[in-house]
Structure formats: C-alpha cells, structure tokens
Tab-separated table of C-alpha atoms in Angstrom:
chain	number	residue	atom	x	y	z
A	1	MET	CA	0.020	0.097	-0.076
A	2	ALA	CA	2.789	2.572	0.628
A	3	ASP	CA	4.509	2.161	-2.750
A	4	ASP	CA	2.967	5.503	-3.866
A	5	PRO	CA	4.003	8.379	-2.055
A	6	LYS	CA	0.401	9.429	-1.447
A	7	ASP	CA	-0.218	5.850	-0.001
A	8	HIS	CA	2.781	6.403	2.559
A	9	ASP	CA	1.254	9.899	3.215
A	10	LEU	CA	-2.147	8.093	3.720
A	11	LEU	CA	-0.833	5.547	6.242
A	12	ARG	CA	0.987	8.343	8.127
A	13	LEU	CA	-2.130	10.506	8.187
A	14	ASN	CA	-4.066	7.723	9.416
A	15	ALA	CA	-1.449	6.951	12.161
A	16	LEU	CA	-1.558	10.613	13.248
A	17	VAL	CA	-5.385	10.562	13.531
A	18	ASP	CA	-5.071	7.616	15.801
A	19	GLY	CA	-2.297	9.060	18.021
A	20	GLU	CA	0.200	6.342	16.714
A	21	LEU	CA	3.023	8.221	15.467
A	22	ALA	CA	6.041	8.552	17.238
A	23	PRO	CA	6.866	12.245	18.331
A	24	THR	CA	9.530	13.070	15.876
A	25	GLU	CA	7.549	11.514	12.955
A	26	ARG	CA	4.399	13.386	14.384
A	27	ALA	CA	6.253	16.645	14.122
A	28	ASP	CA	7.590	16.178	10.638
A	29	VAL	CA	3.901	15.397	9.535
A	30	ALA	CA	2.635	18.374	11.377
A	31	ALA	CA	5.127	20.601	9.576
A	32	ARG	CA	3.858	19.414	6.259
A	33	LEU	CA	0.249	19.860	7.188
A	34	ALA	CA	1.121	23.362	7.828
A	35	VAL	CA	2.089	24.178	4.216
A	36	ASN	CA	0.323	21.406	2.053
A	37	ARG	CA	-3.528	22.394	1.884
A	38	ASP	CA	-4.396	18.847	0.255
A	39	LEU	CA	-2.620	16.990	3.139
A	40	ALA	CA	-4.424	19.155	5.685
A	41	ARG	CA	-7.705	18.602	4.010
A	42	ALA	CA	-7.120	14.796	4.001
A	43	TYR	CA	-6.230	14.697	7.524
A	44	ALA	CA	-9.294	16.761	8.346
A	45	THR	CA	-11.348	14.273	6.464
A	46	LEU	CA	-10.028	11.130	8.319
A	47	ALA	CA	-10.337	13.053	11.771
A	48	ARG	CA	-13.820	13.714	11.044
A	49	LEU	CA	-14.633	10.118	9.874
A	50	LYS	CA	-12.948	8.693	13.083
A	51	ALA	CA	-14.908	11.007	15.103
A	52	SER	CA	-18.245	10.309	13.375
A	53	VAL	CA	-17.645	6.540	13.649
A	54	ALA	CA	-17.042	6.917	17.381
A	55	GLU	CA	-20.039	9.062	17.744
A	56	GLY	CA	-22.227	6.378	16.204
A	57	VAL	CA	-22.004	4.194	19.038
A	58	ALA	CA	-25.540	3.267	19.784
A	59	GLU	CA	-27.396	3.235	23.036
A	60	THR	CA	-26.502	0.239	24.931
A	61	PRO	CA	-29.391	-1.954	25.959
A	62	ALA	CA	-29.499	-3.460	29.470
A	63	PHE	CA	-27.608	-6.773	29.918
A	64	VAL	CA	-27.918	-9.125	32.600
A	65	LEU	CA	-24.847	-11.054	33.181
A	66	PRO	CA	-25.365	-14.887	33.861
A	67	LYS	CA	-24.483	-15.977	37.232
A	68	ARG	CA	-21.461	-17.790	37.902
A	69	ARG	CA	-22.015	-21.235	39.374
A	70	ARG	CA	-22.456	-21.169	43.191
A	71	TYR	CA	-21.341	-24.197	45.288
A	72	THR	CA	-24.053	-24.004	48.010
A	73	ILE	CA	-26.533	-26.186	48.505
A	74	ARG	CA	-30.055	-24.844	49.523
A	75	ARG	CA	-31.939	-26.065	51.923
A	76	VAL	CA	-35.001	-27.985	50.893
A	77	ALA	CA	-36.846	-26.880	53.996
A	78	ALA	CA	-36.051	-23.170	53.107
A	79	ALA	CA	-38.090	-23.730	49.573
A	80	ALA	CA	-40.612	-25.606	51.653
A	81	ALA	CA	-41.008	-22.495	53.684
A	82	SER	CA	-41.840	-20.383	50.707
A	83	LEU	CA	-44.308	-22.879	49.180
A	84	ALA	CA	-47.327	-21.204	50.179
A	85	ALA	CA	-46.281	-17.807	48.936
A	86	VAL	CA	-45.153	-19.015	45.788
A	87	ILE	CA	-48.242	-21.149	45.028
A	88	GLY	CA	-50.175	-17.873	45.313
A	89	LEU	CA	-47.954	-15.959	43.264
A	90	GLY	CA	-48.039	-18.555	40.487
A	91	LEU	CA	-51.758	-18.949	40.674
A	92	TRP	CA	-52.342	-15.288	40.821
A	93	ALA	CA	-50.742	-15.141	37.269
A	94	LEU	CA	-53.947	-16.980	36.078
A	95	ASP	CA	-56.471	-15.009	34.831
A	96	THR	CA	-58.857	-14.835	37.879
A	97	HIS	CA	-61.803	-14.098	35.865
A	98	ASN	CA	-61.657	-17.699	34.177
A	99	ALA	CA	-64.227	-20.007	35.427
A	100	LYS	CA	-63.540	-21.516	38.942
A	101	ARG	CA	-65.041	-24.566	40.225
A	102	GLY	CA	-64.117	-25.557	43.730
A	103	ASP	CA	-60.345	-25.557	43.791
A	104	THR	CA	-60.029	-26.101	39.970
A	105	VAL	CA	-59.013	-23.365	37.650
A	106	VAL	CA	-59.520	-23.473	33.967
A	107	SER	CA	-57.038	-21.457	31.747
A	108	ALA	CA	-58.185	-18.884	29.153
A	109	GLU	CA	-57.023	-20.592	26.072
A	110	GLY	CA	-57.710	-24.272	26.941
A	111	PRO	CA	-59.360	-26.964	28.640
A	112	THR	CA	-56.275	-27.607	30.959
A	113	ALA	CA	-57.393	-27.838	34.600
A	114	ILE	CA	-55.369	-27.722	37.762
A	115	THR	CA	-56.249	-28.900	41.305
A	116	LEU	CA	-54.750	-26.621	43.805
A	117	ALA	CA	-54.618	-29.332	46.280
A	118	SER	CA	-52.474	-31.335	44.101
A	119	LEU	CA	-49.757	-29.225	43.538
A	120	PRO	CA	-46.526	-31.139	44.674
A	121	ALA	CA	-44.743	-29.631	47.708
A	122	GLY	CA	-41.818	-27.320	46.763
A	123	THR	CA	-43.282	-26.407	43.409
A	124	ASN	CA	-43.106	-22.732	42.447
A	125	ILE	CA	-44.732	-21.542	39.300
A	126	PRO	CA	-43.262	-18.090	38.514
A	127	ARG	CA	-44.990	-15.108	37.452
A	128	LEU	CA	-43.815	-13.689	34.157
A	129	ASP	CA	-46.363	-11.165	33.510
A	130	THR	CA	-43.875	-8.405	33.783
A	131	ALA	CA	-42.096	-9.900	30.805
A	132	GLY	CA	-45.421	-9.779	28.853
A	133	LEU	CA	-46.393	-13.579	29.160
A	134	LYS	CA	-49.404	-14.987	30.684
A	135	LEU	CA	-49.721	-18.328	32.406
A	136	VAL	CA	-52.325	-20.049	30.076
A	137	GLY	CA	-51.814	-23.770	31.185
A	138	LEU	CA	-50.879	-25.767	33.998
A	139	THR	CA	-50.922	-29.338	34.265
A	140	ILE	CA	-49.660	-31.766	36.936
A	141	GLY	CA	-49.156	-35.473	36.745
A	142	PRO	CA	-48.527	-37.086	40.120
A	143	GLY	CA	-45.977	-39.493	40.146
A	144	ARG	CA	-44.929	-38.820	36.591
A	145	VAL	CA	-42.226	-36.985	35.101
A	146	PRO	CA	-42.490	-34.079	34.238
A	147	LEU	CA	-44.427	-33.473	37.517
A	148	VAL	CA	-45.658	-30.086	36.555
A	149	THR	CA	-45.753	-28.628	32.927
A	150	ALA	CA	-46.917	-24.714	32.791
A	151	THR	CA	-47.298	-22.975	29.286
A	152	TYR	CA	-46.923	-19.277	28.831
A	153	ARG	CA	-47.943	-17.086	25.936
A	154	GLY	CA	-47.158	-13.484	25.085
A	155	PRO	CA	-49.341	-11.004	23.022
A	156	HIS	CA	-46.667	-11.618	19.847
A	157	GLY	CA	-46.855	-15.469	19.544
A	158	CYS	CA	-44.020	-15.973	22.107
A	159	ARG	CA	-44.419	-19.488	23.896
A	160	LEU	CA	-42.676	-20.749	26.924
A	161	ASP	CA	-42.956	-24.107	28.405
A	162	LEU	CA	-41.776	-24.669	32.013
A	163	ARG	CA	-41.447	-28.303	33.261
A	164	ALA	CA	-40.399	-29.385	36.949
A	165	TRP	CA	-39.703	-32.669	38.207
A	166	PRO	CA	-37.912	-34.186	41.316
A	167	ALA	CA	-34.241	-33.485	41.105
A	168	GLY	CA	-32.392	-36.839	40.669
A	169	ALA	CA	-35.256	-38.395	39.244
A	170	ALA	CA	-35.289	-39.737	35.753
A	171	GLU	CA	-35.184	-37.102	33.160
A	172	ALA	CA	-38.000	-35.675	31.392
A	173	PRO	CA	-38.190	-36.356	27.654
A	174	PRO	CA	-36.679	-33.902	25.630
A	175	LEU	CA	-38.723	-30.856	24.514
A	176	PRO	CA	-38.068	-29.433	21.168
A	177	GLY	CA	-37.454	-25.369	21.353
A	178	THR	CA	-35.266	-22.770	20.009
A	179	ALA	CA	-33.478	-22.077	23.541
A	180	SER	CA	-33.968	-23.781	27.030
A	181	ALA	CA	-32.393	-23.387	30.589
A	182	ARG	CA	-32.301	-25.777	33.222
A	183	TRP	CA	-31.910	-25.363	37.145
A	184	THR	CA	-32.601	-26.907	40.282
A	185	ALA	CA	-34.280	-25.128	43.293
A	186	GLY	CA	-36.165	-26.717	46.434
A	187	GLY	CA	-35.629	-30.304	45.255
A	188	LEU	CA	-36.908	-29.825	41.925
A	189	THR	CA	-35.394	-29.653	38.529
A	190	TYR	CA	-36.714	-26.913	36.224
A	191	GLU	CA	-36.569	-26.499	32.598
A	192	LEU	CA	-37.744	-23.587	30.719
A	193	THR	CA	-38.029	-23.888	26.948
A	194	ALA	CA	-38.695	-21.147	24.531
A	195	HIS	CA	-40.021	-21.451	20.956
A	196	GLY	CA	-39.160	-18.566	18.603
A	197	MET	CA	-37.811	-16.135	21.255
A	198	PRO	CA	-34.674	-13.937	20.823
A	199	LYS	CA	-32.164	-15.330	23.014
A	200	TRP	CA	-31.107	-12.206	24.912
A	201	ARG	CA	-34.839	-11.867	25.997
A	202	PHE	CA	-35.001	-15.644	26.968
A	203	ALA	CA	-31.982	-15.357	29.005
A	204	LEU	CA	-33.540	-12.414	31.112
A	205	ILE	CA	-36.722	-14.332	31.525
A	206	ALA	CA	-34.855	-17.460	32.677
A	207	GLU	CA	-33.158	-15.712	35.059
A	208	GLY	CA	-36.341	-13.886	36.419
A	209	ALA	CA	-37.915	-17.387	36.622
A	210	LYS	CA	-35.106	-18.904	38.394
A	211	GLU	CA	-35.125	-16.039	40.901
A	212	GLN	CA	-38.716	-16.686	41.774
A	213	THR	CA	-38.143	-20.535	42.299
A	214	ARG	CA	-35.582	-20.203	44.548
A	215	SER	CA	-35.930	-19.234	48.285
A	216	GLY	CA	-34.186	-16.242	49.699
A	217	THR	CA	-33.812	-14.186	46.649
A	218	ASP	CA	-34.709	-10.695	46.189
A	219	PRO	CA	-38.151	-10.402	44.333
A	220	LEU	CA	-37.268	-6.935	42.933
A	221	ARG	CA	-34.399	-8.490	41.074
A	222	ALA	CA	-36.552	-11.071	39.260
A	223	GLU	CA	-38.882	-8.232	38.620
A	224	GLN	CA	-35.991	-6.167	37.226
A	225	ARG	CA	-35.054	-9.026	34.862
A	226	LEU	CA	-38.567	-9.571	33.537
A	227	ARG	CA	-39.008	-5.760	32.843
A	228	GLN	CA	-35.841	-5.685	31.064
A	229	ALA	CA	-37.021	-8.677	28.865
A	230	ASN	CA	-39.986	-6.576	28.045
A	231	ASN	CA	-38.231	-3.625	26.759
A	232	GLY	CA	-37.341	-3.483	22.904
A	233	PRO	CA	-39.098	-4.781	19.779
A	234	PRO	CA	-41.846	-7.434	19.945
A	235	PRO	CA	-40.294	-10.544	20.985
A	236	CYS	CA	-41.865	-13.084	18.584
A	237	VAL	CA	-44.206	-12.732	15.667
A	238	GLY	CA	-46.701	-15.358	14.449
B	1	MET	CA	-11.268	-9.888	50.229
B	2	THR	CA	-11.687	-11.973	47.093
B	3	HIS	CA	-10.352	-10.784	43.631
B	4	ASP	CA	-13.215	-10.825	41.162
B	5	PRO	CA	-11.466	-11.440	37.707
B	6	HIS	CA	-14.644	-10.190	35.922
B	7	ALA	CA	-14.761	-6.811	37.811
B	8	GLY	CA	-14.421	-5.053	34.497
B	9	LEU	CA	-16.822	-6.810	32.238
B	10	THR	CA	-19.718	-4.534	33.102
B	11	ALA	CA	-17.802	-1.374	31.745
B	12	LEU	CA	-16.960	-3.224	28.623
B	13	LEU	CA	-20.374	-4.078	27.580
B	14	PRO	CA	-21.114	-0.708	25.887
B	15	ARG	CA	-18.164	-1.237	23.625
B	16	LEU	CA	-18.729	-4.730	23.077
B	17	PHE	CA	-22.418	-4.028	22.036
B	18	ALA	CA	-21.146	-1.294	19.571
B	19	PHE	CA	-18.621	-3.616	18.188
B	20	GLY	CA	-21.152	-6.176	17.787
B	21	LEU	CA	-23.571	-3.890	16.123
B	22	THR	CA	-20.715	-2.589	13.579
B	23	MET	CA	-19.816	-6.232	12.893
B	24	LEU	CA	-23.299	-7.760	12.367
B	25	GLY	CA	-25.428	-4.600	11.674
B	26	ASP	CA	-28.100	-5.678	13.543
B	27	ALA	CA	-29.046	-4.392	17.222
B	28	ASP	CA	-30.749	-7.730	18.364
B	29	ALA	CA	-27.922	-9.866	16.906
B	30	ALA	CA	-25.474	-7.681	18.765
B	31	ARG	CA	-27.110	-8.220	22.089
B	32	ASP	CA	-27.087	-11.914	21.463
B	33	LEU	CA	-23.413	-11.705	20.713
B	34	VAL	CA	-22.468	-9.653	23.911
B	35	GLN	CA	-24.728	-11.883	26.096
B	36	GLU	CA	-23.113	-15.130	24.633
B	37	ALA	CA	-19.768	-13.609	24.916
B	38	ALA	CA	-20.250	-12.687	28.603
B	39	ALA	CA	-21.807	-16.027	29.318
B	40	ARG	CA	-18.568	-17.571	27.545
B	41	ALA	CA	-16.294	-15.467	29.710
B	42	LEU	CA	-18.261	-16.092	32.841
B	43	ALA	CA	-17.892	-19.851	32.321
B	44	ALA	CA	-14.376	-19.849	31.587
B	45	THR	CA	-11.651	-21.383	34.052
B	46	ARG	CA	-8.850	-19.268	33.034
B	47	VAL	CA	-9.398	-15.425	33.083
B	48	PRO	CA	-6.763	-12.884	32.444
B	49	ASP	CA	-5.921	-11.182	35.540
B	50	GLU	CA	-4.776	-7.603	34.254
B	51	ALA	CA	-7.343	-5.047	32.879
B	52	PRO	CA	-5.826	-4.621	29.392
B	53	ALA	CA	-5.378	-8.333	28.957
B	54	TYR	CA	-8.913	-8.936	30.070
B	55	ARG	CA	-10.262	-6.362	27.621
B	56	ALA	CA	-8.475	-8.093	24.708
B	57	TRP	CA	-9.582	-11.363	25.794
B	58	MET	CA	-13.252	-10.390	26.040
B	59	PHE	CA	-13.144	-8.924	22.626
B	60	ARG	CA	-11.279	-11.967	21.172
B	61	ILE	CA	-14.301	-13.865	22.621
B	62	ALA	CA	-16.790	-11.373	20.918
B	63	ARG	CA	-14.831	-11.556	17.760
B	64	ASN	CA	-14.944	-15.251	17.180
B	65	ALA	CA	-18.583	-15.188	18.075
B	66	ALA	CA	-19.205	-12.468	15.448
B	67	LEU	CA	-17.158	-14.230	12.909
B	68	ASP	CA	-19.193	-17.397	13.626
B	69	GLU	CA	-22.262	-15.646	13.342
B	70	ILE	CA	-21.227	-14.142	9.909
B	71	ARG	CA	-20.191	-17.311	8.612
B	72	ARG	CA	-23.514	-18.970	9.951
B	73	LYS	CA	-25.660	-16.264	8.046
B	74	GLN	CA	-23.382	-16.513	5.027
B	75	GLN	CA	-23.727	-12.688	4.534
B	76	THR	CA	-23.575	-11.433	1.145
B	77	VAL	CA	-20.374	-10.036	-0.229
B	78	ALA	CA	-19.652	-6.566	0.425
B	79	ALA	CA	-20.311	-3.871	-2.123
B	80	ASP	CA	-17.172	-2.887	-4.236
B	81	HIS	CA	-16.957	0.968	-4.307
B	82	THR	CA	-15.082	3.097	-6.670
B	83	PRO	CA	-11.816	4.221	-4.702
B	84	VAL	CA	-12.104	7.822	-3.503
B	85	ASP	CA	-9.618	10.716	-3.652
B	86	LEU	CA	-9.146	11.547	-0.237
B	87	TRP	CA	-7.127	14.618	-1.204
B	88	HIS	CA	-10.115	16.158	-2.444
B	89	TYR	CA	-13.029	14.518	-0.583
B	90	ASP	CA	-16.122	16.488	0.051
B	91	ASP	CA	-16.181	15.629	4.049
B	92	ARG	CA	-19.741	17.467	4.374
B	93	ARG	CA	-20.871	14.081	3.418
B	94	ILE	CA	-19.542	12.448	6.641
B	95	ALA	CA	-22.314	12.217	9.142
B	96	LYS	CA	-23.798	9.656	11.611
B	97	ILE	CA	-26.273	8.349	9.160
B	98	THR	CA	-23.781	8.186	6.111
B	99	VAL	CA	-21.143	6.494	8.307
B	100	ASP	CA	-23.612	3.965	9.584
B	101	GLN	CA	-24.981	3.105	6.130
B	102	GLY	CA	-21.435	2.927	4.818
B	103	LEU	CA	-20.150	0.610	7.765
B	104	ALA	CA	-23.028	-1.682	6.732
B	105	THR	CA	-21.902	-2.145	3.413
B	106	LEU	CA	-18.191	-2.764	4.123
B	107	ALA	CA	-16.551	-6.314	3.945
B	108	PRO	CA	-16.335	-7.923	7.540
B	109	PRO	CA	-12.375	-7.305	7.677
B	110	HIS	CA	-12.936	-3.484	7.310
B	111	ARG	CA	-15.763	-3.297	9.748
B	112	GLU	CA	-13.655	-5.376	12.302
B	113	ILE	CA	-10.633	-2.950	12.163
B	114	ILE	CA	-12.722	0.061	12.387
B	115	SER	CA	-14.476	-1.336	15.346
B	116	LEU	CA	-11.434	-2.232	17.031
B	117	ILE	CA	-9.618	1.242	16.396
B	118	ASP	CA	-12.271	3.648	16.411
B	119	ILE	CA	-15.157	1.981	18.388
B	120	ALA	CA	-13.413	-0.176	20.862
B	121	GLY	CA	-10.308	2.307	21.142
B	122	PHE	CA	-7.654	-0.228	20.890
B	123	SER	CA	-4.025	0.979	19.898
B	124	TYR	CA	-2.432	-0.562	16.887
B	125	GLY	CA	-0.296	-2.857	19.158
B	126	GLU	CA	-3.213	-3.953	21.034
B	127	ALA	CA	-5.261	-4.843	17.880
B	128	ALA	CA	-2.361	-6.475	16.401
B	129	GLU	CA	-1.992	-8.663	19.403
B	130	LEU	CA	-5.708	-9.446	19.374
B	131	LEU	CA	-5.558	-10.385	15.524
B	132	GLY	CA	-2.449	-12.021	15.730
B	133	VAL	CA	-0.791	-9.762	13.007
B	134	PRO	CA	2.179	-7.256	13.151
B	135	ALA	CA	1.354	-3.610	14.099
B	136	GLY	CA	2.321	-2.520	10.429
B	137	THR	CA	-0.539	-4.594	9.149
B	138	ILE	CA	-3.014	-2.954	11.359
B	139	MET	CA	-1.746	0.324	9.969
B	140	SER	CA	-2.370	-0.587	6.442
B	141	ARG	CA	-5.475	-2.280	7.356
B	142	ILE	CA	-7.146	0.596	9.162
B	143	ALA	CA	-5.959	3.031	6.103
B	144	ARG	CA	-7.524	0.692	3.476
B	145	ALA	CA	-10.804	0.338	5.724
B	146	ARG	CA	-11.370	3.964	6.351
B	147	SER	CA	-10.819	4.610	2.357
B	148	ALA	CA	-13.366	1.895	1.760
B	149	LEU	CA	-15.789	3.673	4.115
B	150	LEU	CA	-15.206	7.051	2.483
B	151	ALA	CA	-16.062	5.320	-0.881
B	152	ALA	CA	-19.077	3.675	0.708
B	153	ILE	CA	-20.243	7.122	1.998
B	154	GLU	CA	-19.534	8.637	-1.449
B	155	ALA	CA	-21.635	5.995	-3.195
B	156	SER	CA	-24.360	6.348	-0.691
B	157	SER	CA	-27.551	8.220	-1.994
B	158	ILE	CA	-27.892	9.793	1.391
B	159	GLN	CA	-27.150	13.126	1.858
B	160	PRO	CA	-26.571	14.697	5.522
B	161	LEU	CA	-28.764	17.548	5.761
B	162	LYS	CA	-27.049	21.144	5.463
B	163	SER	CA	-26.778	22.927	8.936
B	164	ARG	CA	-28.578	26.351	8.821
B	165	HIS	CA	-26.558	29.285	9.343
B	166	GLY	CA	-28.030	32.830	10.499
C-alpha cells in the first residue's frame, strides 16, 4: 500500500489521527500539514470520519450477566417455607376471571385444569406477567415426569414451557424448542423452553423465573429481569 | 477479600455491544452476541488478571462469536465501491447516518478493524496482538478500511442535511 508516496502519506495521516506516530514523525507530518493544503484537508477528512464512527456508538441495551456457578446447597426446608407464598404467586398469574369450580382453575386458552390441592410440595410456578407472558396452562401429573408443566404465552406469539420434576429422578423427555434453561431449586429440576424467542430476551426471562423459584432471593431483582425482557421490539411474531 | 477477575466486564459491555453492532449490523444480533460472549467468559476457568489483557480477551471472544455468526448467516459479499480521492474529498458527506450506512456495506475485515480502533479504542499494538498480526499490518488495514468507508459514503444516495446558518 505504501509504494505510492500518497499511499505512504495516507498511512501516516491515519496513524496521526489515531495518535500512533512517534513524536519525531508526528512533528514532521505536522510541519507538512501546515504548508500542504491537500494533506491538511485529507487529515481533516480522516479526523472527521474517526469522530463520526465513534459518535455512532448506539445506546447500549441493558444486559443481565449470567451468574457464575455457586457451590452452595440450598435447603429443601427453606424452599418448603416459601411454598405457600409462591403457589399463591403462580396462581395469581392465572386469569382470575376464568371459570372456577371448587379448587380447580380453567385456563383462558384451553381446557387444561389444575387442582390446587394436588400441586406437589416445593413447586414454584413463576409469574412472568412483567415480561408480557401470561400463564395459560398448568398441568400436573402426580408420580410422573415431568411433575408439572406450565405454558406461558405472549401477545406476539411467544411461547414458553416450564417443566419441573424431582431432582435426581429420571429426566423428562426432551422438549423441542429454540432455547432452554435448566436449574434446580427446592429439590426440583426446572426446565424452561422457548419457542422462537430472541436469545437475549429468553436469558432475561429465565433469570427472572429462576429467581422466583429459589427461596431467599430478592423479588425485585426477578422483577427487574422480567421488565428488561419486556423492553425492545416485539419478542415473537406469528 | 476475594479478587473478582470479571470486575471490569460491566464497563466493557457498551463497547462490546457497539463492536457487535458494527460487525453484525443488527441490534438484536449484537445483543445476543454480547450476552453469549459474557456467558462464555463467565464460564471460563482461566481468566486474564490484568485489565488490558482482560479487555483484549473479551473482545477476542466477541470477535470469534461475531465471525461465527457472519459465517452462519453467510452474509452477502460487500459492495465494491469506486476508490475515492482522499485529497479532494467532500467531507460534508460524513455524518452519523452516512457513516452507519457505509459501515453496513463494508466487508467484515474492514468493519472489524474500524470497530477495534475507532469504537473499542484499541491501539495498533493491542489490535495487532488481538488479531495475531504485526502492528504494521494494522496500520495498512485501518487506512484501507477508512478509504473503503469513505468510498461507501460517497456511493451512498443519502445526503446529510445541511446545517443552517444565521
């Protein structure tokens, strides 16, 4: 590139703009700039270009960094203590205007029914409304894997499936999806599966859901994750 | 007190995002890229201790992820613009909108070097180490990339608004 004298100047002008010239060379180029109009103009163009590129840095979205693995074992008892509150939280997410018969709630979009009394101990059904996702279905299968399956839907076609089964028990059969997250809390293995959702949004929602299933975590933090997930363009279409 | 090797990660996120945005040309993809790079970094067992090395390491992770994504998408070949005469360039064409559009049409290597030098703020030496090439190569690469960007801006049909005086 530097065979042509102009090419050599071009390299040096770029280096000058980037502050990469040694002091003596910088002084030499500066002296030439003072007397060579074309060179000065080219320098101004490069400086303006560099400034415009740097200025073009877009507003950074919020990021939630994944947690590093912790080596603490949470007590099942602690999870059990949060059971009552969390069951209430999960069921609150169901549309309370839906038909209720005894302790059975029918979801808005399907015939799926749940029996409150049969929810397994330690099961936490996260509420994802803040992220724009409504709990539309919840099934339980006592003695089966998965023990609990919850379905969430958003207004733009997003769908999430949450499954839970006793930690250490046989694995639930694989569920197809575009992304999934798995964690253990309160003696249960949880698995959240997305269908067609951007990965960044899913990561935030999974973090929020995880927070809610664990005892002793800050509910505001979960809320923050879910709110961040709801920012930006529609998550899913179709 | 325990030392957190990732203490500087949050501060790097804006530059990593800008790098991803320039490389991939799409905000959602850039966001995914940064998220993925951060996840990879946090899962790593060996993490550079010193800030400059950590920064270079993070950008290397992001760069590899970006190149993977570009390969996966098999993005179309960049437009080949007529070289410009830098010595008589009408730099009133240079504005945020024309620069953004011009960057999007550049070949990935040009976008990469401009991102590293002008957006991430690496020195030639740091960029050379990151890319595994001599510093002189960085000097010629950035000069070529900027010339290509100026040509792309000149080829653009967008004209920045003239500023009003008086």
